[in-house]
PDB file of C-alpha atoms in Angstrom:
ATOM      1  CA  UNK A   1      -9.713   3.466 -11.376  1.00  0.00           C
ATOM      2  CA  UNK A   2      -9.964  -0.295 -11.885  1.00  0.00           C
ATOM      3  CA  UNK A   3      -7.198  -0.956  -8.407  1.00  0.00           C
ATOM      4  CA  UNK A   4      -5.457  -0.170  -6.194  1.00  0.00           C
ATOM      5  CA  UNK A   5      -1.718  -0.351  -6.400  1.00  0.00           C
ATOM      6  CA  UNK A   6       0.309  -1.435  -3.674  1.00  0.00           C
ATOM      7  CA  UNK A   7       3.561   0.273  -2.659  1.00  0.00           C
ATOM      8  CA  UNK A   8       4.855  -3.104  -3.750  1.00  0.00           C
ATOM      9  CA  UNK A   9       3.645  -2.608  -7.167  1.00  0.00           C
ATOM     10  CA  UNK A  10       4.751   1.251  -7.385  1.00  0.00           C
ATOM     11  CA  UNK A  11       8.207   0.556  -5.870  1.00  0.00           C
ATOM     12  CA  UNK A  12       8.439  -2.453  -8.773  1.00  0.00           C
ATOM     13  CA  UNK A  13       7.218  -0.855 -11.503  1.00  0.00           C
ATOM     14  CA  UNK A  14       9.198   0.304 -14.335  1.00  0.00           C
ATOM     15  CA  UNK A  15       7.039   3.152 -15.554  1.00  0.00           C
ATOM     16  CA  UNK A  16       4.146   4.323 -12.843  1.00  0.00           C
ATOM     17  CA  UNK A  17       2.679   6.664 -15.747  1.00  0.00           C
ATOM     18  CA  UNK A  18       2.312   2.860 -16.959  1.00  0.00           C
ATOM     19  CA  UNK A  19       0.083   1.753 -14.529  1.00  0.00           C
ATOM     20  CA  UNK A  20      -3.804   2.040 -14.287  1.00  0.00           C
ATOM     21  CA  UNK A  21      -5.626   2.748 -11.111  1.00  0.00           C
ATOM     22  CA  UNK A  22      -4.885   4.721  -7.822  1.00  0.00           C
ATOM     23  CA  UNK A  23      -3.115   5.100  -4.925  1.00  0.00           C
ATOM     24  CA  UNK A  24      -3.620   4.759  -1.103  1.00  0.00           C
ATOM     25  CA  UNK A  25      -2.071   7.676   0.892  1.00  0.00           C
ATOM     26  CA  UNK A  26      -0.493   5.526   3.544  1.00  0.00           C
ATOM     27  CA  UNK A  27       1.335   3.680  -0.025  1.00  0.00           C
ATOM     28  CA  UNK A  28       2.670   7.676   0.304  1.00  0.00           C
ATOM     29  CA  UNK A  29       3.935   7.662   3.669  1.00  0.00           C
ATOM     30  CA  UNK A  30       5.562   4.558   3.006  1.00  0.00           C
ATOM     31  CA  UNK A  31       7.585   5.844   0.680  1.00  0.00           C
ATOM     32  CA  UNK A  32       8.384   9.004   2.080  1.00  0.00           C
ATOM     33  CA  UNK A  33       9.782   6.633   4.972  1.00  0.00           C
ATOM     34  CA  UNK A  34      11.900   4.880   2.521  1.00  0.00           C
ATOM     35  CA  UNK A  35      13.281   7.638   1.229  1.00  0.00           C
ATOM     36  CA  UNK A  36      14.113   8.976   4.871  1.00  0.00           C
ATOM     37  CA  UNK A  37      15.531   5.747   5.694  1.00  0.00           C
ATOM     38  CA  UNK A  38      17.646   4.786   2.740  1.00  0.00           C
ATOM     39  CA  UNK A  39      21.483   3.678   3.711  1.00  0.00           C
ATOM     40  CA  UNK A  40      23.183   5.934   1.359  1.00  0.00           C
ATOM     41  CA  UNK A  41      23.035   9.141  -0.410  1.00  0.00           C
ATOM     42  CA  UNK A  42      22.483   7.260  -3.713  1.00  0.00           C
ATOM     43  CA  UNK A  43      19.926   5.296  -2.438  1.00  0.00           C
ATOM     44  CA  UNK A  44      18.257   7.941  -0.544  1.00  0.00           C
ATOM     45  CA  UNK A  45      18.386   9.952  -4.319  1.00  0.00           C
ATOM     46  CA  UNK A  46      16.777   7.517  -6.101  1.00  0.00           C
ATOM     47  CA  UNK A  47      14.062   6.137  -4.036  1.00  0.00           C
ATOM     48  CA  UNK A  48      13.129  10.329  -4.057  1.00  0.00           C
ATOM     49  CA  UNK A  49      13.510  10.663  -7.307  1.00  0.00           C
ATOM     50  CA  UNK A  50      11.251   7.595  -7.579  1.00  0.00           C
ATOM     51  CA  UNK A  51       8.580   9.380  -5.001  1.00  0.00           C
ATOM     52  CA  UNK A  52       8.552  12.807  -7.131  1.00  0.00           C
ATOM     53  CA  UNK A  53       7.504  10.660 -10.144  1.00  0.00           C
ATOM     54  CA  UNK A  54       4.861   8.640  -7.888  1.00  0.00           C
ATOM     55  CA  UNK A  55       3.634  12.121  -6.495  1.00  0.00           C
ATOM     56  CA  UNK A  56       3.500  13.798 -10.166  1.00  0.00           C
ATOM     57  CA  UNK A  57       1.757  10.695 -11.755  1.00  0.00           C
ATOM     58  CA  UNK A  58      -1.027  10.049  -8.875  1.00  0.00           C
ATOM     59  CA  UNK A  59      -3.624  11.718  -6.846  1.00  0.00           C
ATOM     60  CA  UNK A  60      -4.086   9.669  -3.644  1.00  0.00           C
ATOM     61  CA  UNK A  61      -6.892   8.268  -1.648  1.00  0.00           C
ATOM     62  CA  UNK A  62      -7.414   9.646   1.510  1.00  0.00           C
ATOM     63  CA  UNK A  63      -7.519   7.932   4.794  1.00  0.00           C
ATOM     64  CA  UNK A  64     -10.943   9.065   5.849  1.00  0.00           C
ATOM     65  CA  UNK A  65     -13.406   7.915   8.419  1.00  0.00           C
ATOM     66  CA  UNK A  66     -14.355   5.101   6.182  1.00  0.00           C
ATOM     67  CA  UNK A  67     -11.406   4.213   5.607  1.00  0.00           C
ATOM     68  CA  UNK A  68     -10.624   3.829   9.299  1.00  0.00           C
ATOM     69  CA  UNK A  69     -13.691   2.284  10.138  1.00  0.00           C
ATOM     70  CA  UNK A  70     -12.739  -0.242   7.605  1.00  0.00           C
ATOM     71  CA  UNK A  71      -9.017  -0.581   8.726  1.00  0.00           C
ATOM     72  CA  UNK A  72     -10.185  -0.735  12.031  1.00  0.00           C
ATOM     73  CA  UNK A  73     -12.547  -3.871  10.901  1.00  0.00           C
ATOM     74  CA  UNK A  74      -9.958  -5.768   8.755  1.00  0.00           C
ATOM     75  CA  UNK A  75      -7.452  -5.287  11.742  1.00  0.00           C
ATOM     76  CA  UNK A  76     -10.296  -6.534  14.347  1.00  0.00           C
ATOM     77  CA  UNK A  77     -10.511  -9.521  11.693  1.00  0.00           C
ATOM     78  CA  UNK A  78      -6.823 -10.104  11.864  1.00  0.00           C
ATOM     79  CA  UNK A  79      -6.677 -10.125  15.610  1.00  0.00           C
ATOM     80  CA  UNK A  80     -10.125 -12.525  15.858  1.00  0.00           C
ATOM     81  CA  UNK A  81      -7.413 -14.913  13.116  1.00  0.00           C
ATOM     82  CA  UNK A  82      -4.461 -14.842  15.700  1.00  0.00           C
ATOM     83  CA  UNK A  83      -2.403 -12.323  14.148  1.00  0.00           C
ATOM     84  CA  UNK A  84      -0.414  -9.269  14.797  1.00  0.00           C
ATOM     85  CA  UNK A  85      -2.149  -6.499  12.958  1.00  0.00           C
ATOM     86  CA  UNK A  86       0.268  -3.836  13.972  1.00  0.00           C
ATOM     87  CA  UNK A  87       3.172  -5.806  12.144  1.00  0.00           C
ATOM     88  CA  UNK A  88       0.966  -4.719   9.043  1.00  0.00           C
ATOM     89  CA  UNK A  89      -0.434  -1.144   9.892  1.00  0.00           C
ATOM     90  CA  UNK A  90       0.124   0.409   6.558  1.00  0.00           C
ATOM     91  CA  UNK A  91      -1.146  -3.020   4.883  1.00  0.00           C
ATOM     92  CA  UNK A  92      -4.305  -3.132   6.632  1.00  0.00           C
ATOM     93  CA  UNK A  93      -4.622   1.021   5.529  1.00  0.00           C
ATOM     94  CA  UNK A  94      -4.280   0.167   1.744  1.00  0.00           C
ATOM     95  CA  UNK A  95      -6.544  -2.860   1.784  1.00  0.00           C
ATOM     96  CA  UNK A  96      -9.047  -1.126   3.690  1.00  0.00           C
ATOM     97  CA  UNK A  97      -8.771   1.702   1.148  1.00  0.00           C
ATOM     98  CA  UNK A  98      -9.140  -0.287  -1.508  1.00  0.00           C
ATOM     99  CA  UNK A  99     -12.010  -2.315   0.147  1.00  0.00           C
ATOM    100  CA  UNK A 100     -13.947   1.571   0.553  1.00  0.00           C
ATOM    101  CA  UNK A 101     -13.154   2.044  -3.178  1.00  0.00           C
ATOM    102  CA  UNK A 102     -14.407  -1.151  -3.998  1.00  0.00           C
ATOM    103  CA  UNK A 103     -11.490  -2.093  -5.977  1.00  0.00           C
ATOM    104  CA  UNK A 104      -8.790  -4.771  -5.952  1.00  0.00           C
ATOM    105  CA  UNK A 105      -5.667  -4.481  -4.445  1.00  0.00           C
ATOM    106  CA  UNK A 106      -2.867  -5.308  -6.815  1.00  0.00           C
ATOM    107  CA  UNK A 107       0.264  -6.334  -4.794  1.00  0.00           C
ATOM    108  CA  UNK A 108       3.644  -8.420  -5.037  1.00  0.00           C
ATOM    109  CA  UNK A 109       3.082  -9.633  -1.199  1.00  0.00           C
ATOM    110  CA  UNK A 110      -0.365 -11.029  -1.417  1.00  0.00           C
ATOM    111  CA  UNK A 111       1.093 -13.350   1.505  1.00  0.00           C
ATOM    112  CA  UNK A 112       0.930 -10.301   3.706  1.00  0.00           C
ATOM    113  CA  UNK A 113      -2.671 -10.056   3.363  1.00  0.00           C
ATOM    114  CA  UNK A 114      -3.545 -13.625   3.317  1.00  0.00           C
ATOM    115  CA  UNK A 115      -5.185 -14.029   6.770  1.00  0.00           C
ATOM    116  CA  UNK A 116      -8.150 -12.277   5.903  1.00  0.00           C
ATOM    117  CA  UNK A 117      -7.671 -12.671   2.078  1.00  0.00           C
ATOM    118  CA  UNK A 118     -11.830 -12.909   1.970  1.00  0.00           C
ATOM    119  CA  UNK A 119     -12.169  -9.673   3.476  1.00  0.00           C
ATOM    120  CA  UNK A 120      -9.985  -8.413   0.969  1.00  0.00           C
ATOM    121  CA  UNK A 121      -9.762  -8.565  -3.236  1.00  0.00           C
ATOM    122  CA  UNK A 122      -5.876  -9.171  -3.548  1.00  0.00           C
ATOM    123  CA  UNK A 123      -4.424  -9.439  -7.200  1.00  0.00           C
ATOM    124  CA  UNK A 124      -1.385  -9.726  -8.206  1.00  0.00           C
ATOM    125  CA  UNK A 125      -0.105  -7.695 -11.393  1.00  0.00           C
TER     126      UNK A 125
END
């Protein structure tokens, strides 16, 4: 594993076979809530069929009790900053996943993470 991938990245991607590195399971749940919350049957079909190749391809990182300890740091961080950290719950779960694996996080919305962007190794693909 040389990153993490955003739900960004996976939802962006052409091929997810194509992509190197791992997965955060809160990228999961996000997806699982797209998929519940699509506007139309097509939609909803293809944003699972999307998922089943995401679940097939990757083995995710759990949220653990580092991992919360962490999230619970970065979102103490955003808070100290002036933000809203629960406007960016499942953000602040993949960085802080990352941040245990001691890997980037590679993500189209670096913006997202930019308030504490030295707490956190953000690439972008």
């Amino acid at each position: 594993m040389r990153a993490l991938l955003d739900t960004s990245v996976l939802i962006g991607a052409e091929s997810p076979g194509d992509l190197e590195g791992a997965i955060s399971a809160a990228s999961l749940a996000d997806l699982h809530f797209g998929v519940l919350v699509a506007r139309n049957a097509d939609e909803r079909a293809r944003r699972a069929q999307r998922l089943g190749i995401i679940e097939a391809t990757f083995d995710p990182l759990a949220i653990d009790a580092a991992v919360a300890r962490e999230w619970g740091r970065l979102a103490a961080a955003v808070t100290d900053r002036g933000g809203r950290p629960r406007r960016r719950a499942m953000d602040l779960a993949i960085a802080a996943t990352a941040n245990v694996a001691g890997v980037p996080l590679v993500t189209h919305n670096a913006a997202d993470l930019q308030i504490i962007d030295d707490l956190v190794a953000v690439r972008a693909p």
